Structures are given as C-alpha cells and as structure tokens.
C-alpha cells in the first residue's frame, strides 16, 4: 500500500515576517551608510576642502567666470606654496577672495617687463598663457600692460612670509602688481580641481 508523503511547507505567516524583518534590516543598513557618507562629506567639505566660484575674467583663458573649483585647504599647513601653483586667498582691503597664480615666493626677486617675467634673473616659461602672449604680439602689442616693480611697489624682492601672484589675464587682473605681496596667512589653499560645469571637470595644471 502506497504511503502518502506530506511536505512541510512551513508557516506562511512566519516566512512573511522573516522577509519583512530582512527588508527592514536592509533599509536600516542603507540609512546608516547614507548617514556615514554625509558625515564624511561634511567633514571633508569643512575641514579639508572648500568650493570656490570663479568670479571675473582675471584668470582667463584658463579659468572662466562661474566655474567652480575645489580648494585644498590643508596642503599649505604641510608646506608653503610653490611657483606656478594656482591659489585662492583673502584680500582684506577688498573684503573678498581672489584666485591667482604664484609667480615668486619669499626671497625671490621678481621683475615683469612687457611680456617677460623674470624671477631671480631667469625668464619664467609661462606656457599656460603663451597663446595669449603670441596673439597680442602678433597684433603689435603686448599681453601685459603693467610692469613690476613700479612706483607703488619699488622693491621687487618678495618678503618673508609672502608670495607674489599674478592673474593669467595680465591686462585685466588685480594682483601683486597693484595690491602688493600676499601674506601666507591670507592664503586659503590651492585650487586643485574644476568640478563645474560637469563637461569641464579637470585637474588644474600647476
């Protein structure tokens, strides 16, 4: 005689509860991950990096108005700025932040004559604006319109604790030729990445 075999399919209510608990646990884990990510973003945002919006034409052709850059705020806690680096700094007399390029550091002697920039008697190879210089000279002029040293700042030697900066847009930049040397204490950090607009995302060449 054939014996009937019965399969234990379990309790549907218990299986439903188990699935519900699993789903809740997954949601809780996702929420934890999101909270941790947000905390990390906030810490990075406020303690290590800072967004900066380019405002004005002073760094054209390499930076445009409205571009957003990430500024590394801790680099200069480790070391001092180097020549060629693009920095963001505060200008107390203007009450706002500027973005410029470091041309000379403390102890350097700097001279700007027409489109020739000399640091410690050696010409600086400014590949980052060479195209603009060539275009100006092709039209019979010069890209730079304000030399240094000048009557306002007759000493071309960068004092201790300061740097000499200029904008890439030499004919339209308020920089060390006008405001003088920038104190290291006023430097916010180095501009490292352009992150907006999305199509223009790139590491900044120093």
XYZ file of N, CA and C in Angstrom:
618
model
N 0.854 -1.184 0.000
C 0.000 0.000 0.000
C 0.889 1.234 0.000
N 0.585 2.138 -0.930
C 1.378 3.347 -1.070
C 1.143 4.272 0.092
N 2.257 4.765 0.657
C 2.133 5.696 1.789
C 2.176 7.132 1.281
N 1.256 7.948 1.723
C 1.165 9.340 1.284
C 2.229 10.164 1.997
N 3.000 10.878 1.228
C 4.054 11.728 1.785
C 3.575 13.160 1.803
N 3.639 13.787 2.974
C 3.223 15.178 3.116
C 4.454 16.072 3.271
N 4.495 17.159 2.500
C 5.612 18.096 2.560
C 5.278 19.256 3.490
N 6.223 19.551 4.397
C 6.021 20.662 5.342
C 6.437 21.967 4.649
N 5.458 22.742 4.274
C 5.728 23.985 3.561
C 5.993 25.162 4.506
N 6.035 24.889 5.787
C 6.315 25.946 6.763
C 5.105 26.823 6.981
N 5.302 27.783 7.886
C 4.228 28.697 8.247
C 4.326 29.948 7.377
N 3.344 30.195 6.504
C 3.397 31.365 5.616
C 3.531 32.681 6.384
N 2.916 32.764 7.540
C 2.976 33.995 8.334
C 4.392 34.253 8.819
N 5.081 33.181 9.298
C 6.455 33.310 9.785
C 7.401 33.702 8.655
N 7.198 33.105 7.451
C 8.048 33.440 6.309
C 7.871 34.900 5.913
N 6.625 35.374 5.967
C 6.348 36.769 5.628
C 7.016 37.708 6.614
N 6.955 37.357 7.920
C 7.594 38.168 8.964
C 9.102 38.207 8.775
N 9.669 37.048 8.394
C 11.112 36.958 8.188
C 11.556 37.857 7.047
N 10.781 37.824 5.936
C 11.114 38.679 4.799
C 10.987 40.158 5.157
N 9.975 40.462 5.948
C 9.747 41.852 6.366
C 10.894 42.355 7.242
N 11.361 41.511 8.165
C 12.474 41.889 9.035
C 13.755 42.092 8.222
N 13.969 41.207 7.245
C 15.158 41.305 6.390
C 15.147 42.615 5.607
N 13.973 42.958 5.079
C 13.848 44.203 4.318
C 14.106 45.409 5.211
N 13.576 45.363 6.440
C 13.791 46.467 7.389
C 15.264 46.602 7.742
N 15.925 45.460 7.940
C 17.354 45.486 8.260
C 18.168 46.096 7.123
N 17.792 45.747 5.890
C 18.491 46.302 4.740
C 18.304 47.813 4.652
N 17.093 48.272 4.931
C 16.808 49.713 4.915
C 17.630 50.430 5.977
N 17.690 49.812 7.167
C 18.474 50.403 8.258
C 19.945 50.497 7.873
N 20.473 49.442 7.245
C 21.883 49.455 6.824
C 22.143 50.531 5.770
N 21.192 50.662 4.849
C 21.328 51.708 3.823
C 21.310 53.089 4.460
N 20.407 53.291 5.416
C 20.321 54.578 6.105
C 21.616 54.884 6.850
N 22.180 53.860 7.498
C 23.455 54.038 8.206
C 24.555 54.463 7.228
N 24.598 53.776 6.078
C 25.626 54.077 5.078
C 25.475 55.501 4.560
N 24.220 55.919 4.326
C 23.973 57.279 3.836
C 24.389 58.311 4.857
N 24.048 58.064 6.135
C 24.414 59.000 7.208
C 25.937 59.113 7.323
N 26.615 57.978 7.289
C 28.087 57.987 7.377
C 28.683 58.748 6.201
N 28.136 58.510 4.996
C 28.633 59.208 3.810
C 28.438 60.715 3.939
N 27.279 61.125 4.437
C 27.001 62.550 4.613
C 27.949 63.182 5.619
N 28.204 62.452 6.709
C 29.130 62.963 7.728
C 30.527 63.145 7.131
N 30.961 62.152 6.341
C 32.278 62.245 5.711
C 32.347 63.415 4.746
N 31.279 63.599 3.968
C 31.247 64.717 3.011
C 31.347 66.045 3.756
N 30.600 66.168 4.851
C 30.628 67.410 5.631
C 32.010 67.655 6.223
N 32.621 66.587 6.764
C 33.960 66.728 7.333
C 34.966 67.143 6.269
N 34.895 66.479 5.114
C 35.813 66.807 4.024
C 35.560 68.231 3.545
N 34.271 68.572 3.437
C 33.891 69.905 2.941
C 34.412 71.015 3.850
N 34.284 70.844 5.150
C 34.618 71.928 6.068
C 36.035 71.878 6.609
N 36.625 70.707 6.643
C 37.943 70.585 7.256
C 39.084 70.452 6.256
N 38.826 69.892 5.093
C 39.907 69.610 4.159
C 39.810 70.405 2.865
N 38.612 70.511 2.319
C 38.445 71.156 1.024
C 37.314 72.177 1.078
N 37.377 73.116 0.142
C 36.377 74.171 0.115
C 36.069 74.528 -1.337
N 34.775 74.631 -1.691
C 34.445 75.039 -3.054
C 34.629 76.542 -3.218
N 35.021 76.950 -4.411
C 35.234 78.362 -4.714
C 34.683 78.645 -6.098
N 33.953 79.740 -6.228
C 33.368 80.107 -7.519
C 34.219 81.198 -8.158
N 34.688 80.946 -9.373
C 35.479 81.937 -10.097
C 34.561 83.097 -10.486
N 34.969 84.302 -10.133
C 34.156 85.479 -10.412
C 35.029 86.545 -11.082
N 34.844 86.731 -12.370
C 35.623 87.726 -13.086
C 36.580 87.093 -14.092
N 37.159 87.919 -14.967
C 37.981 87.421 -16.072
C 39.475 87.331 -15.778
N 39.886 87.579 -14.534
C 41.319 87.749 -14.255
C 42.184 86.518 -14.500
N 41.560 85.325 -14.577
C 42.359 84.111 -14.811
C 42.116 83.488 -16.183
N 41.427 84.227 -17.047
C 41.297 83.741 -18.429
C 42.672 83.709 -19.086
N 42.931 82.790 -19.986
C 41.999 81.850 -20.622
C 41.860 80.513 -19.905
N 42.448 80.374 -18.732
C 42.456 79.068 -18.060
C 41.294 78.858 -17.091
N 40.677 79.938 -16.634
C 39.517 79.849 -15.749
C 38.479 80.863 -16.209
N 37.215 80.442 -16.198
C 36.138 81.309 -16.653
C 35.181 81.627 -15.506
N 34.522 82.773 -15.595
C 33.529 83.163 -14.601
C 32.452 82.087 -14.471
N 32.107 81.739 -13.234
C 31.070 80.743 -12.984
C 31.603 79.344 -12.770
N 32.852 79.105 -13.145
C 33.428 77.787 -12.886
C 33.609 77.604 -11.378
N 33.432 76.371 -10.946
C 33.603 76.059 -9.527
C 34.819 75.156 -9.351
N 35.636 75.508 -8.405
C 36.859 74.742 -8.175
C 36.902 74.239 -6.738
N 37.605 73.132 -6.549
C 37.823 72.591 -5.209
C 39.173 73.088 -4.717
N 39.159 73.715 -3.555
C 40.368 74.281 -2.974
C 40.876 73.390 -1.847
N 42.112 72.955 -1.966
C 42.758 72.124 -0.945
C 43.229 73.028 0.186
N 42.572 72.922 1.352
C 42.857 73.829 2.461
C 43.970 73.343 3.398
N 44.387 72.097 3.243
C 45.371 71.568 4.198
C 46.791 71.497 3.639
N 46.919 71.631 2.316
C 48.237 71.479 1.699
C 49.259 72.436 2.288
N 48.863 73.696 2.464
C 49.815 74.696 2.926
C 49.989 74.709 4.444
N 49.298 73.780 5.107
C 49.621 73.509 6.514
C 50.835 72.590 6.584
N 51.082 71.894 5.474
C 52.187 70.939 5.401
C 53.433 71.583 4.796
N 53.203 72.396 3.769
C 54.322 73.066 3.092
C 53.862 74.425 2.575
N 54.810 75.231 2.130
C 54.480 76.548 1.597
C 54.188 76.466 0.098
N 53.515 77.468 -0.446
C 53.194 77.459 -1.883
C 54.449 77.432 -2.749
N 54.290 76.884 -3.942
C 55.388 76.826 -4.904
C 55.053 77.672 -6.134
N 56.083 78.070 -6.854
C 55.885 78.851 -8.070
C 55.017 78.075 -9.061
N 54.110 78.769 -9.703
C 53.248 78.157 -10.710
C 51.932 77.637 -10.175
N 51.795 77.510 -8.859
C 50.560 76.981 -8.293
C 49.461 78.037 -8.299
N 48.244 77.591 -8.560
C 47.085 78.479 -8.549
C 46.488 78.441 -7.143
N 46.387 79.606 -6.525
C 45.921 79.658 -5.137
C 44.698 80.559 -4.999
N 43.953 80.311 -3.929
C 42.846 81.182 -3.533
C 43.245 81.828 -2.216
N 43.076 83.134 -2.125
C 43.490 83.840 -0.921
C 42.533 84.992 -0.635
N 42.549 85.429 0.612
C 41.681 86.533 1.017
C 42.438 87.849 0.924
N 41.759 88.864 0.432
C 42.341 90.197 0.337
C 41.581 91.113 1.303
N 42.154 91.390 2.477
C 41.452 92.194 3.480
C 40.987 93.554 2.957
N 41.814 94.201 2.139
C 41.459 95.528 1.641
C 40.268 95.486 0.686
N 40.058 94.322 0.056
C 38.942 94.158 -0.880
C 37.741 93.497 -0.216
N 38.001 92.811 0.901
C 36.920 92.110 1.595
C 36.387 90.915 0.845
N 37.234 90.299 0.022
C 36.793 89.128 -0.742
C 37.998 88.254 -1.095
N 37.690 87.102 -1.702
C 38.734 86.145 -2.049
C 39.106 86.261 -3.523
N 40.399 86.077 -3.805
C 40.918 86.116 -5.172
C 41.482 84.748 -5.539
N 41.550 84.491 -6.846
C 42.256 83.315 -7.361
C 43.323 83.815 -8.328
N 44.586 83.455 -8.068
C 45.714 83.908 -8.887
C 46.764 82.807 -8.947
N 47.824 83.095 -9.709
C 48.914 82.133 -9.846
C 50.164 82.662 -9.134
N 50.820 81.787 -8.371
C 52.049 82.164 -7.674
C 53.183 82.278 -8.696
N 53.796 83.441 -8.734
C 54.905 83.677 -9.654
C 56.249 83.594 -8.922
N 56.279 84.102 -7.692
C 57.522 84.103 -6.913
C 57.200 83.896 -5.441
N 58.152 83.315 -4.729
C 57.974 83.049 -3.301
C 58.980 83.866 -2.492
N 58.919 83.753 -1.169
C 59.755 84.592 -0.314
C 61.242 84.452 -0.658
N 61.886 85.602 -0.686
C 63.309 85.626 -1.013
C 63.602 85.809 -2.484
N 62.594 85.564 -3.343
C 62.782 85.734 -4.782
C 62.783 87.212 -5.155
N 63.491 87.527 -6.227
C 63.423 88.858 -6.812
C 62.669 88.731 -8.130
N 61.594 89.494 -8.273
C 60.735 89.368 -9.450
C 60.720 90.664 -10.245
N 60.698 90.509 -11.561
C 60.614 91.658 -12.451
C 59.694 91.312 -13.614
N 58.748 92.180 -13.890
C 57.827 91.999 -15.007
C 58.010 93.179 -15.953
N 58.474 92.894 -17.150
C 58.714 93.938 -18.146
C 58.077 93.487 -19.453
N 57.023 94.209 -19.852
C 56.231 93.786 -21.023
C 55.777 92.341 -20.801
N 56.065 91.430 -21.731
C 55.609 90.042 -21.580
C 56.692 89.117 -21.039
N 57.757 89.706 -20.526
C 58.836 88.903 -19.948
C 58.764 88.968 -18.426
N 58.666 87.801 -17.806
C 58.659 87.705 -16.343
C 59.966 87.063 -15.904
N 60.696 87.770 -15.066
C 61.979 87.280 -14.573
C 61.894 87.017 -13.072
N 62.352 85.852 -12.652
C 62.455 85.521 -11.229
C 63.898 85.126 -10.948
N 64.539 85.884 -10.076
C 65.952 85.668 -9.750
C 66.831 85.701 -11.005
N 66.468 86.614 -11.917
C 67.274 86.812 -13.122
C 67.022 85.819 -14.232
N 66.093 84.873 -14.038
C 65.802 83.871 -15.068
C 64.381 84.044 -15.586
N 64.242 83.947 -16.901
C 62.928 84.105 -17.508
C 62.012 82.931 -17.155
N 60.780 83.248 -16.785
C 59.791 82.224 -16.449
C 59.114 81.765 -17.735
N 59.076 80.455 -17.928
C 58.428 79.883 -19.106
C 56.932 79.743 -18.812
N 56.148 80.693 -19.286
C 54.720 80.719 -18.962
C 53.894 80.065 -20.073
N 53.995 78.770 -20.154
C 53.289 78.025 -21.195
C 51.772 78.170 -21.079
N 51.283 78.411 -19.868
C 49.840 78.480 -19.611
C 49.184 79.711 -20.242
N 49.971 80.717 -20.655
C 49.393 81.889 -21.333
C 50.135 82.219 -22.633
N 50.954 81.312 -23.110
C 51.771 81.602 -24.287
C 50.928 81.947 -25.510
N 49.787 81.278 -25.661
C 48.910 81.553 -26.791
C 48.402 82.985 -26.777
N 48.039 83.468 -25.585
C 47.542 84.842 -25.457
C 48.662 85.845 -25.718
N 49.861 85.531 -25.246
C 51.019 86.405 -25.482
C 51.314 86.492 -26.977
N 51.325 85.350 -27.659
C 51.604 85.321 -29.096
C 50.564 86.126 -29.873
N 49.292 85.999 -29.471
C 48.220 86.717 -30.169
C 48.375 88.221 -30.007
N 48.721 88.670 -28.790
C 48.893 90.106 -28.537
C 50.078 90.653 -29.331
N 51.171 89.917 -29.324
C 52.367 90.384 -30.028
C 52.178 90.354 -31.544
N 51.345 89.430 -32.042
C 51.058 89.370 -33.477
C 50.298 90.607 -33.940
N 49.587 91.227 -32.988
C 48.839 92.449 -33.290
C 49.646 93.706 -32.977
N 50.934 93.509 -32.714
C 51.818 94.646 -32.492
C 51.806 95.208 -31.089
N 51.224 94.484 -30.147
C 51.174 94.958 -28.765
C 51.799 93.977 -27.805
N 51.498 94.145 -26.535
C 51.954 93.200 -25.511
C 50.746 92.747 -24.703
N 50.831 91.539 -24.176
C 49.732 90.997 -23.363
C 49.709 91.686 -21.998
N 50.875 91.896 -21.409
C 50.974 92.578 -20.125
C 50.978 94.088 -20.341
N 50.241 94.797 -19.480
C 50.177 96.259 -19.621
C 50.641 96.985 -18.359
N 51.037 96.231 -17.340
C 51.502 96.863 -16.102
C 52.749 96.141 -15.615
N 53.859 96.847 -15.572
C 55.126 96.239 -15.185
C 55.326 96.246 -13.668
N 56.371 95.555 -13.242
C 56.713 95.443 -11.824
C 58.217 95.226 -11.713
N 58.908 95.862 -10.764
C 58.435 96.817 -9.761
C 57.921 98.109 -10.405
N 57.188 98.884 -9.593
C 56.633 100.131 -10.071
C 56.712 101.186 -8.953
N 56.153 102.349 -9.197
C 56.223 103.418 -8.202
C 55.532 103.044 -6.906
N 54.452 102.282 -7.032
C 53.703 101.875 -5.839
C 54.458 100.831 -5.027
N 55.117 99.920 -5.729
C 55.892 98.858 -5.077
C 57.274 98.799 -5.725
N 58.191 99.645 -5.259
C 59.515 99.763 -5.907
C 60.479 98.635 -5.597
N 60.174 97.832 -4.566
C 61.071 96.741 -4.184
C 60.588 95.440 -4.799
N 61.401 94.815 -5.621
C 60.985 93.599 -6.304
C 61.306 92.318 -5.564
N 61.785 92.432 -4.313
C 62.117 91.231 -3.553
C 60.959 90.825 -2.652
N 60.537 89.569 -2.781
C 59.399 89.070 -2.009
C 59.805 88.893 -0.545
N 59.117 89.569 0.377
C 59.493 89.467 1.793
C 59.138 88.107 2.393
N 59.715 87.814 3.522
C 59.441 86.553 4.226
C 57.952 86.452 4.548
N 57.425 85.241 4.421
C 56.022 85.019 4.756
C 55.051 85.523 3.717
N 55.530 85.765 2.487
C 54.675 86.292 1.429
C 54.970 85.609 0.093
N 54.059 85.799 -0.854
C 54.266 85.356 -2.224
C 53.860 86.485 -3.168
N 54.355 86.409 -4.395
C 53.984 87.360 -5.446
C 53.086 86.611 -6.425
N 51.905 87.159 -6.699
C 50.945 86.474 -7.562
C 50.505 87.364 -8.715
N 50.113 86.725 -9.814
C 49.509 87.440 -10.931
C 48.384 86.599 -11.525
N 47.407 87.290 -12.115
C 46.358 86.595 -12.837
C 46.858 86.212 -14.215
N 46.311 85.145 -14.779
C 46.714 84.731 -16.133
C 46.282 85.764 -17.174
N 45.219 86.489 -16.887
C 44.745 87.541 -17.783
C 45.479 88.836 -17.428
N 46.704 88.964 -17.894
C 47.588 90.048 -17.469
C 47.017 91.453 -17.680
N 46.304 91.728 -18.785
C 45.788 93.083 -18.944
C 44.550 93.382 -18.105
N 43.986 92.372 -17.467
C 42.743 92.584 -16.716
C 42.756 91.780 -15.426
N 43.731 92.061 -14.574
C 43.865 91.329 -13.313
C 44.380 92.252 -12.213
N 43.674 92.259 -11.089
C 44.151 92.972 -9.908
C 44.971 91.977 -9.095
N 46.291 92.175 -9.060
C 47.160 91.198 -8.409
C 48.311 91.897 -7.697
N 49.415 91.204 -7.498
C 50.521 91.772 -6.715
C 51.120 93.020 -7.350
N 50.900 93.228 -8.631
C 51.381 94.443 -9.265
C 50.645 95.671 -8.731
N 49.419 95.439 -8.192
C 48.615 96.532 -7.668
C 48.419 96.459 -6.150
N 48.211 95.233 -5.643
C 47.897 95.086 -4.218
C 49.109 94.682 -3.383
N 50.231 94.404 -4.042
C 51.431 94.023 -3.310
C 51.505 92.534 -3.021
N 52.454 92.178 -2.213
C 52.705 90.767 -1.891
C 51.588 90.200 -1.016
N 51.324 88.906 -1.196
C 50.248 88.234 -0.463
C 50.826 87.481 0.727
N 50.284 87.746 1.903
C 50.742 87.068 3.111
C 50.304 85.598 3.098
N 51.181 84.727 3.564
C 50.832 83.300 3.651
C 49.628 83.092 4.560
N 49.457 83.975 5.527
C 48.334 83.855 6.460
C 46.996 84.100 5.777
N 47.011 84.791 4.646
C 45.767 85.088 3.932
C 45.426 84.040 2.880
N 46.324 83.085 2.670
C 46.078 82.054 1.653
C 45.123 80.997 2.202
N 44.064 80.738 1.448
C 43.060 79.745 1.844
C 43.500 78.350 1.426
N 44.056 78.233 0.234
C 44.514 76.927 -0.223
C 44.816 76.923 -1.708
N 45.149 75.745 -2.211
C 45.474 75.578 -3.628
C 44.259 75.090 -4.401
N 43.991 75.702 -5.537
C 42.898 75.256 -6.403
C 43.353 73.991 -7.128
N 42.649 72.893 -6.899
C 43.101 71.609 -7.436
C 42.241 71.046 -8.561
N 40.916 71.268 -8.490
C 40.026 70.643 -9.469
C 38.923 71.612 -9.884
N 38.662 71.685 -11.183
C 37.453 72.347 -11.662
C 36.366 71.278 -11.702
N 35.287 71.459 -10.916
C 34.268 70.410 -10.856
C 32.928 70.847 -11.450
N 32.839 72.084 -11.910
C 31.607 72.548 -12.549
C 31.967 73.645 -13.537
N 31.370 73.627 -14.714
C 30.342 72.716 -15.244
C 30.849 71.282 -15.403
N 29.892 70.358 -15.420
C 30.226 68.936 -15.476
C 31.126 68.620 -16.665
N 30.823 69.235 -17.804
C 31.598 68.943 -19.008
C 33.013 69.489 -18.979
N 33.312 70.334 -17.988
C 34.643 70.943 -17.882
C 35.474 70.403 -16.714
N 35.024 69.292 -16.116
C 35.739 68.725 -14.974
C 37.182 68.369 -15.366
N 38.139 68.861 -14.583
C 39.536 68.542 -14.869
C 40.426 68.932 -13.699
N 41.572 68.248 -13.608
C 42.584 68.615 -12.630
C 43.276 69.884 -13.118
N 43.589 70.747 -12.205
C 44.227 72.014 -12.550
C 45.722 71.806 -12.703
N 46.256 72.324 -13.805
C 47.681 72.184 -14.091
C 48.446 73.289 -13.385
N 49.377 72.910 -12.518
C 50.173 73.887 -11.760
C 51.572 73.973 -12.344
